[in-house]
Coordinates of C-alpha atoms in Angstrom, one line a residue:
M1 CA -26.8 -6.1 -70.0
I2 CA -24.1 -7.7 -67.2
R3 CA -23.1 -10.9 -67.1
Q4 CA -23.6 -12.6 -63.5
R5 CA -20.9 -15.1 -62.8
N6 CA -21.6 -18.7 -62.4
P7 CA -21.8 -18.8 -58.5
R8 CA -20.6 -22.3 -57.8
T9 CA -17.3 -20.4 -58.3
Q10 CA -18.0 -18.5 -55.6
I11 CA -18.4 -20.6 -53.2
S12 CA -16.5 -23.1 -51.8
S13 CA -16.7 -25.8 -48.4
P14 CA -15.3 -23.6 -45.4
R15 CA -13.5 -27.4 -44.5
L16 CA -11.4 -27.2 -47.8
T17 CA -10.6 -23.5 -47.0
K18 CA -9.3 -23.6 -43.3
K19 CA -7.6 -27.2 -44.3
A20 CA -5.8 -24.9 -47.0
K21 CA -4.8 -22.1 -44.6
Q22 CA -3.7 -24.6 -41.8
E23 CA -1.4 -25.9 -44.5
E24 CA -0.5 -22.3 -45.3
E25 CA 0.4 -21.4 -42.0
E26 CA 2.3 -24.3 -41.0
D27 CA 4.3 -23.9 -44.4
M28 CA 5.3 -20.7 -43.8
I29 CA 7.2 -21.6 -40.1
A30 CA 8.4 -24.6 -41.5
N31 CA 10.0 -22.5 -44.6
L32 CA 11.4 -20.2 -42.1
P33 CA 15.6 -20.1 -41.6
D34 CA 16.8 -22.3 -39.2
D35 CA 18.3 -19.9 -37.3
V36 CA 15.8 -17.8 -36.9
L37 CA 13.8 -21.1 -35.8
S38 CA 16.8 -21.9 -33.7
H39 CA 16.0 -18.4 -32.0
I40 CA 11.9 -19.4 -31.4
L41 CA 13.1 -22.7 -29.5
S42 CA 16.0 -20.9 -27.6
L43 CA 13.1 -19.2 -25.7
L44 CA 10.9 -22.1 -25.7
P45 CA 10.9 -23.9 -21.8
T46 CA 13.7 -27.2 -22.6
K47 CA 10.8 -29.9 -22.6
H48 CA 8.6 -27.8 -25.1
A49 CA 11.7 -27.5 -27.3
V50 CA 12.4 -31.1 -27.2
A51 CA 9.0 -32.4 -27.9
T52 CA 9.8 -30.2 -31.9
T53 CA 11.5 -33.3 -32.8
V54 CA 8.3 -35.4 -33.4
L55 CA 6.5 -32.9 -35.7
S56 CA 9.2 -33.9 -39.2
K57 CA 12.3 -34.6 -39.9
K58 CA 13.3 -31.2 -40.5
W59 CA 12.6 -30.6 -36.9
T60 CA 14.6 -33.4 -35.7
N61 CA 17.8 -32.4 -34.4
L62 CA 16.7 -28.7 -34.8
W63 CA 16.8 -27.6 -30.7
T64 CA 20.6 -28.8 -30.6
S65 CA 21.3 -25.9 -32.8
A66 CA 18.5 -23.8 -30.6
S67 CA 21.0 -21.1 -27.9
F68 CA 19.5 -21.9 -24.8
F69 CA 20.1 -18.9 -22.1
K70 CA 18.0 -20.7 -19.6
L71 CA 17.5 -24.7 -19.2
D72 CA 14.5 -25.9 -17.4
L73 CA 15.2 -29.5 -15.9
D74 CA 11.7 -30.1 -14.5
D75 CA 10.0 -33.3 -13.6
R76 CA 6.6 -31.2 -13.2
L77 CA 7.1 -31.0 -16.8
L78 CA 7.6 -33.8 -18.3
L79 CA 3.8 -35.3 -17.9
R80 CA 1.0 -34.0 -17.3
P81 CA 0.4 -34.7 -13.9
K82 CA -3.1 -36.6 -14.4
S83 CA -0.4 -39.3 -15.1
L84 CA 2.1 -38.7 -12.8
T85 CA 0.3 -41.5 -10.5
S86 CA -0.3 -43.8 -12.9
M87 CA 3.4 -43.9 -14.4
P88 CA 5.6 -45.9 -11.8
N89 CA 8.7 -45.4 -13.9
H90 CA 8.2 -41.9 -13.8
A91 CA 12.4 -41.1 -12.5
S92 CA 13.3 -42.8 -15.3
L93 CA 11.8 -41.2 -18.0
F94 CA 13.2 -37.8 -16.9
A95 CA 16.6 -39.1 -16.5
N96 CA 16.3 -39.8 -19.7
F97 CA 15.2 -36.9 -20.9
V98 CA 17.7 -35.0 -18.8
N99 CA 20.4 -36.9 -20.4
H100 CA 19.6 -36.7 -23.4
V101 CA 19.6 -32.9 -22.8
L102 CA 22.8 -32.6 -21.2
G103 CA 24.1 -34.5 -24.2
L104 CA 23.2 -32.5 -27.3
I105 CA 22.1 -29.1 -25.7
N106 CA 24.9 -25.8 -26.4
L107 CA 26.2 -25.8 -22.7
P108 CA 28.1 -23.0 -23.0
C109 CA 25.3 -20.4 -23.5
V110 CA 23.7 -21.3 -20.8
Q111 CA 23.0 -18.3 -18.6
K112 CA 20.0 -19.6 -15.9
I113 CA 20.0 -23.4 -15.1
T114 CA 16.8 -24.7 -12.7
F115 CA 16.5 -28.4 -10.8
F116 CA 13.0 -29.1 -10.1
C117 CA 12.6 -32.9 -9.1
S118 CA 9.7 -33.9 -7.2
D119 CA 10.6 -37.5 -7.6
S120 CA 13.4 -39.6 -5.8
Y121 CA 16.7 -39.9 -7.9
D122 CA 20.0 -41.6 -7.9
L123 CA 22.4 -38.9 -5.5
N124 CA 25.6 -39.9 -7.7
L125 CA 22.8 -39.1 -10.6
I126 CA 22.0 -35.4 -9.4
N127 CA 26.1 -34.7 -9.1
S128 CA 26.2 -35.9 -12.0
W129 CA 23.9 -33.8 -14.0
L130 CA 24.8 -31.0 -11.7
L131 CA 28.5 -31.5 -13.0
V132 CA 27.8 -31.2 -16.4
A133 CA 25.2 -28.4 -16.7
C134 CA 26.8 -25.8 -14.9
T135 CA 29.8 -24.1 -16.9
S136 CA 31.4 -21.1 -16.0
N137 CA 29.5 -19.1 -18.6
V138 CA 25.9 -19.5 -16.1
V139 CA 24.3 -16.7 -14.1
E140 CA 21.9 -18.2 -12.3
V141 CA 21.2 -21.7 -11.0
D142 CA 18.2 -22.6 -8.7
I143 CA 18.3 -26.4 -7.4
R144 CA 15.0 -27.7 -5.6
I145 CA 15.0 -30.7 -4.5
P146 CA 13.4 -33.1 -1.5
Y147 CA 15.7 -33.5 1.5
T148 CA 18.4 -36.3 1.0
Q149 CA 19.7 -37.8 4.1
N150 CA 23.4 -37.0 2.1
P151 CA 24.1 -33.9 1.0
I152 CA 24.2 -33.0 -2.7
E153 CA 27.1 -32.0 -3.8
L154 CA 27.6 -28.3 -5.6
P155 CA 30.0 -28.1 -8.6
Q156 CA 33.5 -26.8 -7.8
I157 CA 33.1 -24.7 -10.9
L158 CA 30.3 -22.7 -9.4
Y159 CA 33.0 -21.6 -6.3
A160 CA 35.5 -18.9 -8.8
S161 CA 33.0 -18.1 -11.3
R162 CA 32.5 -14.9 -12.0
S163 CA 29.9 -15.0 -13.6
L164 CA 27.4 -16.3 -10.7
R165 CA 25.1 -14.1 -9.8
V166 CA 22.1 -16.0 -8.2
L167 CA 22.2 -19.1 -6.4
K168 CA 18.9 -20.8 -5.0
L169 CA 19.7 -23.7 -3.3
N170 CA 16.1 -25.7 -1.4
A171 CA 18.3 -29.0 -1.4
N172 CA 20.7 -30.9 1.1
I173 CA 23.7 -29.0 -0.5
S174 CA 26.8 -29.9 0.7
L175 CA 29.0 -26.4 0.4
D176 CA 33.1 -27.5 0.3
F177 CA 34.8 -24.0 0.4
P178 CA 38.3 -24.6 -1.5
P179 CA 41.2 -23.3 0.1
D180 CA 42.8 -20.1 -1.2
C181 CA 40.1 -19.5 -3.4
V182 CA 38.1 -16.1 -3.4
C183 CA 34.5 -17.9 -3.3
F184 CA 31.3 -16.6 -4.8
P185 CA 33.4 -13.0 -6.2
S186 CA 29.8 -11.5 -7.8
L187 CA 27.0 -13.8 -6.2
K188 CA 24.7 -10.8 -5.2
V189 CA 21.5 -13.2 -4.5
L190 CA 21.2 -16.1 -2.4
W191 CA 18.6 -18.9 -1.5
I192 CA 19.5 -21.5 0.9
K193 CA 17.8 -24.0 3.1
V194 CA 19.5 -25.2 6.5
Y195 CA 18.7 -28.7 7.8
N196 CA 21.0 -29.1 10.7
Q197 CA 23.7 -27.1 12.0
D198 CA 26.5 -28.2 9.7
G199 CA 24.5 -26.1 7.4
I200 CA 24.4 -23.1 9.8
T201 CA 28.0 -23.0 9.8
F202 CA 28.0 -23.3 5.9
T203 CA 25.9 -20.5 5.6
Q204 CA 27.4 -18.1 8.5
K205 CA 30.8 -18.7 6.6
L206 CA 29.5 -17.7 3.2
F207 CA 29.0 -14.5 4.6
H208 CA 32.6 -14.1 5.1
I209 CA 33.6 -14.2 1.5
C210 CA 30.6 -13.2 -0.5
F211 CA 31.4 -9.7 -1.0
V212 CA 28.8 -8.0 -2.8
L213 CA 25.7 -10.0 -1.3
E214 CA 22.9 -8.1 -1.3
D215 CA 19.5 -10.2 -0.9
L216 CA 19.2 -13.3 1.6
F217 CA 16.4 -15.3 2.0
M218 CA 17.2 -18.0 4.1
E219 CA 15.2 -21.0 5.1
S220 CA 15.3 -23.0 8.4
D221 CA 13.9 -26.8 8.7
I222 CA 16.5 -28.3 11.3
L223 CA 15.6 -31.9 11.3
N224 CA 18.5 -32.7 14.1
K225 CA 18.3 -32.6 18.3
E226 CA 20.3 -29.4 19.0
R227 CA 19.1 -28.2 21.7
E228 CA 19.8 -24.0 21.4
V229 CA 20.2 -22.6 17.2
V230 CA 22.0 -19.6 17.0
F231 CA 21.8 -18.4 13.3
T232 CA 23.7 -15.3 12.9
V233 CA 23.7 -12.9 9.8
K234 CA 26.4 -10.2 9.2
S235 CA 26.8 -8.5 6.3
N236 CA 27.7 -4.7 5.4
T237 CA 26.6 -4.7 1.6
L238 CA 22.7 -7.3 2.3
K239 CA 19.9 -4.7 1.2
R240 CA 17.2 -7.6 1.9
L241 CA 17.0 -10.5 4.7
K242 CA 14.0 -12.7 4.7
I243 CA 14.0 -15.6 7.6
E244 CA 11.2 -18.6 7.4
C245 CA 11.6 -20.9 10.4
L246 CA 9.7 -23.9 10.7
V247 CA 9.8 -25.3 14.0
H248 CA 10.0 -29.7 15.0
S249 CA 10.3 -29.4 18.5
F250 CA 9.1 -26.9 20.9
D251 CA 12.4 -27.4 22.8
I252 CA 15.0 -26.2 20.7
E253 CA 15.4 -22.5 21.4
Y254 CA 16.1 -20.6 18.5
S255 CA 18.0 -16.9 18.2
F256 CA 18.9 -14.8 15.2
V257 CA 21.5 -11.8 15.3
V258 CA 21.0 -9.5 12.5
D259 CA 23.6 -7.5 12.0
C260 CA 23.1 -5.7 8.5
P261 CA 23.6 -1.8 8.7
N262 CA 22.6 -1.1 5.4
L263 CA 19.6 -3.3 5.4
E264 CA 16.8 -1.6 3.3
H265 CA 13.9 -4.7 3.7
L266 CA 13.4 -6.9 6.0
D267 CA 10.9 -10.4 6.5
L268 CA 10.6 -12.5 9.5
C269 CA 8.3 -15.5 9.5
D270 CA 8.4 -18.4 12.0
D271 CA 5.9 -20.5 13.9
F272 CA 6.8 -20.3 17.7
L273 CA 8.5 -16.9 18.0
A274 CA 11.8 -17.4 18.2
K275 CA 14.4 -14.6 19.7
Y276 CA 15.7 -11.8 17.3
K277 CA 18.4 -9.4 18.2
I278 CA 18.4 -6.5 16.1
A279 CA 22.1 -4.6 15.7
T280 CA 21.0 -1.1 17.0
D281 CA 22.9 0.6 14.1
L282 CA 20.4 -0.3 11.1
K283 CA 19.6 2.3 9.2
V284 CA 16.0 3.5 7.9
L285 CA 14.9 0.4 6.8
D286 CA 12.1 0.7 3.7
D287 CA 9.8 -1.7 4.7
A288 CA 9.5 -4.7 7.9
K289 CA 6.8 -7.6 7.3
I290 CA 6.4 -9.2 10.8
C291 CA 5.3 -13.2 10.9
I292 CA 6.1 -14.4 14.4
G293 CA 4.3 -16.9 16.8
L294 CA 1.9 -19.7 16.1
P295 CA -1.8 -18.5 15.3
S296 CA -3.5 -20.9 18.1
A297 CA -1.3 -20.4 20.4
D298 CA -1.7 -19.7 24.3
Y299 CA 1.2 -18.2 25.3
G300 CA 0.1 -18.4 29.1
A301 CA 0.5 -22.3 29.0
F302 CA 3.7 -22.0 27.1
E303 CA 5.6 -19.6 29.6
L304 CA 4.1 -21.5 32.7
Y305 CA 6.0 -25.1 30.9
F306 CA 8.6 -23.4 29.5
E307 CA 10.0 -20.6 32.1
V308 CA 10.6 -18.5 28.9
K309 CA 8.3 -15.5 28.1
H310 CA 7.7 -15.8 24.8
S311 CA 5.5 -13.0 24.0
N312 CA 7.7 -10.3 25.1
R313 CA 10.2 -11.4 22.6
A314 CA 7.6 -9.8 19.6
F315 CA 7.6 -6.5 21.8
E316 CA 11.5 -6.0 21.9
L317 CA 11.7 -6.7 18.4
L318 CA 9.4 -3.7 17.4
E319 CA 11.8 -2.0 19.8
A320 CA 14.9 -2.7 17.2
L321 CA 12.8 -1.9 14.1
S322 CA 11.9 2.0 15.4
N323 CA 13.2 3.2 12.3
V324 CA 11.2 1.5 9.2
K325 CA 9.3 3.1 6.9
S326 CA 6.1 0.2 6.3
L327 CA 5.5 -2.0 8.6
S328 CA 3.4 -4.8 8.5
L329 CA 2.3 -7.2 11.1
S330 CA 0.4 -10.7 11.2
G331 CA -2.3 -11.5 13.6
C332 CA 0.1 -14.1 15.2
T333 CA 2.3 -11.0 15.9
T334 CA -0.6 -8.5 16.5
G335 CA -2.0 -11.0 19.5
A336 CA 1.9 -11.9 20.9
V337 CA 2.3 -8.1 21.9
S338 CA -1.6 -8.0 22.8
Y339 CA -0.4 -10.3 25.4
S340 CA 2.8 -9.2 26.7
Y341 CA 1.6 -5.9 27.2
E342 CA -2.1 -7.5 29.1
T343 CA 0.2 -9.2 31.4
V344 CA 2.8 -7.6 31.8
E345 CA 1.7 -7.0 35.8
H346 CA 1.8 -10.8 35.9
T347 CA 5.8 -11.0 36.7
D348 CA 7.6 -12.7 39.2
S349 CA 9.8 -10.7 41.8
D350 CA 12.3 -12.6 41.0
E351 CA 13.1 -11.1 38.1
N352 CA 16.6 -9.7 37.0
E353 CA 17.4 -5.9 35.8
D354 CA 16.9 -6.6 32.1
G355 CA 13.4 -7.8 33.1
I356 CA 12.1 -5.2 34.9
A357 CA 13.4 -2.8 32.3
L358 CA 11.5 -4.9 29.6
R359 CA 8.3 -4.5 31.8
I360 CA 8.4 -0.9 32.4
R361 CA 8.9 -0.5 28.6
L362 CA 5.7 -2.8 28.0
G363 CA 3.7 -1.3 30.9
N364 CA 3.7 2.0 29.0
F365 CA 4.3 1.0 25.6
M366 CA 7.5 2.8 25.0
L367 CA 7.1 2.0 21.1
K368 CA 8.4 4.4 18.4
F369 CA 8.2 4.7 15.2
P370 CA 8.9 8.0 13.7
F371 CA 9.2 7.4 10.2
L372 CA 6.3 4.9 10.1
R373 CA 4.3 5.7 7.0
R374 CA 2.7 2.8 6.4
L375 CA 1.2 0.6 8.6
E376 CA -0.5 -2.9 8.1
L377 CA -2.2 -4.8 11.1
G378 CA -3.3 -8.6 11.2
F379 CA -5.5 -9.5 14.0
R380 CA -7.6 -12.6 15.1
T381 CA -9.0 -12.1 17.9
S382 CA -10.8 -9.4 20.2
E383 CA -7.7 -9.0 22.4
S384 CA -5.1 -7.7 20.1
W385 CA -7.4 -5.5 18.4
N386 CA -7.1 -3.5 22.1
I387 CA -3.3 -2.3 21.0
L388 CA -4.8 -0.6 18.2
T389 CA -4.7 2.9 19.8
L390 CA -1.3 2.0 21.1
L391 CA 0.5 1.2 18.0
L392 CA -1.1 4.6 16.2
H393 CA 0.2 7.1 19.2
S394 CA 3.5 5.0 18.6
S395 CA 3.1 6.4 14.7
P396 CA 3.0 10.1 14.4
N397 CA 3.3 10.5 11.1
L398 CA 1.1 7.0 9.9
Q399 CA -0.2 8.2 6.4
H400 CA -1.6 5.1 5.0
L401 CA -3.1 2.3 7.1
I402 CA -4.4 -1.5 6.7
L403 CA -7.1 -2.9 9.1
R404 CA -7.0 -7.1 8.6
K405 CA -9.0 -9.6 10.0
E406 CA -7.4 -12.8 9.4
L407 CA -10.5 -15.2 8.8
N408 CA -9.0 -17.9 7.1
G409 CA -6.1 -20.2 7.6
Y410 CA -6.0 -21.6 11.0
S411 CA -9.8 -21.0 11.2
V412 CA -10.9 -23.6 13.8
G413 CA -10.6 -21.6 16.6
Y414 CA -11.7 -18.6 14.9
K415 CA -14.6 -16.9 16.5
R416 CA -16.3 -13.9 15.0
F417 CA -15.1 -10.6 16.6
S418 CA -15.9 -6.8 15.8
Y419 CA -13.2 -4.1 15.2
G420 CA -14.8 -2.1 18.3
M421 CA -13.8 1.5 19.1
P422 CA -10.3 2.6 19.1
K423 CA -9.9 3.7 22.9
G424 CA -8.2 6.6 24.7
S425 CA -7.5 9.9 22.9
V426 CA -7.5 10.9 19.3
P427 CA -3.5 10.2 17.9
E428 CA -2.0 12.5 17.1
C429 CA -1.5 10.7 13.0
L430 CA -5.1 11.4 12.9
L431 CA -5.1 14.9 13.4
C432 CA -2.3 15.5 11.0
H433 CA -1.2 12.8 8.5
L434 CA -3.2 9.7 7.9
K435 CA -5.4 10.2 4.6
E436 CA -5.3 6.8 3.2
M437 CA -7.1 3.9 5.2
E438 CA -8.3 -0.1 4.4
I439 CA -10.3 -2.5 6.3
W440 CA -10.5 -6.3 5.2
G441 CA -12.6 -8.3 6.5
F442 CA -15.8 -6.1 7.6
E443 CA -18.4 -8.5 8.9
G444 CA -21.3 -6.0 8.8
V445 CA -22.8 -3.1 10.6
K446 CA -23.6 -4.9 13.7
Y447 CA -19.9 -5.8 14.3
D448 CA -17.4 -3.1 12.8
L449 CA -19.2 0.1 12.1
P450 CA -18.3 1.7 15.2
M451 CA -14.5 1.9 14.5
V452 CA -15.6 3.1 11.0
E453 CA -17.4 6.5 12.6
F454 CA -14.4 6.7 14.6
F455 CA -11.8 6.9 11.4
L456 CA -14.3 8.9 10.0
G457 CA -15.0 11.0 12.6
N458 CA -11.9 11.5 13.6
A459 CA -9.4 11.5 10.9
E460 CA -8.6 15.5 9.7
V461 CA -7.3 14.5 6.4
L462 CA -8.0 11.6 5.7
Q463 CA -8.9 11.3 1.4
K464 CA -10.0 7.7 1.0
M465 CA -11.0 4.7 3.3
K466 CA -11.8 1.9 1.2
I467 CA -13.5 -0.8 2.8
Y468 CA -14.0 -5.1 1.8
V469 CA -16.9 -6.6 3.3
H470 CA -16.7 -10.8 3.8
E471 CA -19.8 -12.4 3.2
L472 CA -23.3 -10.1 3.6
S473 CA -26.7 -10.5 2.2
S474 CA -28.3 -8.7 -0.6
D475 CA -30.0 -7.0 2.5
E476 CA -26.9 -6.1 4.8
E477 CA -25.4 -5.1 1.7
I478 CA -28.3 -2.0 1.2
M479 CA -28.6 -1.1 5.2
L480 CA -24.6 -0.7 5.0
S481 CA -24.2 1.5 2.0
E482 CA -27.0 3.5 4.2
H483 CA -25.5 3.7 7.2
V484 CA -21.8 4.4 6.3
L485 CA -23.4 7.4 4.0
E486 CA -24.7 8.4 7.2
I487 CA -21.8 9.0 8.9
P488 CA -20.7 12.9 9.3
K489 CA -17.0 12.8 8.0
L490 CA -14.5 15.2 9.5
S491 CA -12.6 15.1 6.8
E492 CA -15.3 16.5 3.7
A493 CA -12.8 15.5 0.9
C494 CA -12.9 12.0 2.3
Q495 CA -14.4 9.1 -0.3
V496 CA -15.8 6.0 1.1
E497 CA -15.5 2.9 -1.4
I498 CA -17.1 -0.6 -0.4
K499 CA -15.8 -3.8 -2.5
Y500 CA -17.9 -7.1 -1.4
E501 CA -15.5 -9.8 -1.4
Y502 CA -17.0 -13.2 -3.0

């Protein structure tokens, strides 16, 4: 005979089981050795580590024994975003939090410090926080504070620090270089925001004292009324350079001089075609990303008013980048180049010799990119599309081509336009080297199919074409697929892939 167990002993309350399991898990964490718990806390953001003080008495001061490698003093993490508008004393709460943390944390262990203040704070308070937090052991300092009328003081200990390698200053910072001191001897990465001529002077001085600097991101947001702003970047060690320039007055003339012979990565962005002068001894660039010019600019009106041919500057910049391997041009940039090319014959008779020489080069579109392997072009109008064939003829070894309609962003003046059929003879790169192609912002058979037919019918070694379609109906999608499949391909190995962006 088989004895059956009492079923009551087999069934237990799910609620009790869940609660017991939760208590067991909590006990497992609490029973870990303090040094293990301290290590776990050191991996958390500062705010979350400090918040563990409410768990139990054991956790009250445990976070103070943790060896934090990263110190996050970010007022966005203090409260939930929805609570910020309903908390008028948010600034004082954050100030108390920072004072509490800096008074108890093990600062010599901190290697990375982040100060992010979205609210307004007393300048003396900010300076005191930086003075306490920045030790000689810190490796990275990231300061992001809204513009203050009086500059924030960078702690003197950082200037001579041999451990500091990354310095990000997105604030109005005063750089007061100590006399007879080797400044920033190990600094390799510098991000800095410039507000006035003094900021430009301080930043340019850094190039003479930072002997190992490799990465520079300079954001220019000039607020004063200087008639002319000239910024020179000169460094033999710099490998990456990014410049972003915002214009508050079109009366200001911006010029950037780049003299960095070992530069590998270049990223330029402005909203009114600043003047760029690139040193001629620049080595082969790995990549360049150019986004210059106002998206909705009427260059004809601008040049009539300012008596300066701003649009020609985009062409002159491309001339200086003839040794680039990968090039990305925004729709603003292609628009400026296209305008200057189309209007090259309309010039004044009293033009100087340099202007005449530029007009000849521009009229013949004398751009050469012998090392270019990857080209990405943005387009905002059908007029800018006209330079595609010219750029392809300038890039005989091109292997990867990306065409992108910029449908978003400044879309107020956007009008639907087709890619159209490239004009002229077939470029050399299509006959010998082009292997991969991407088409973004495709808007349907009626508008863009001729361009697909051109590349599939002339690219002899093309292996892959990806078409990213923008907002088609289901019937249009079927029609597109049928038409693309019917297009004859010169390269039998080419695979066409259609993707839909929704």
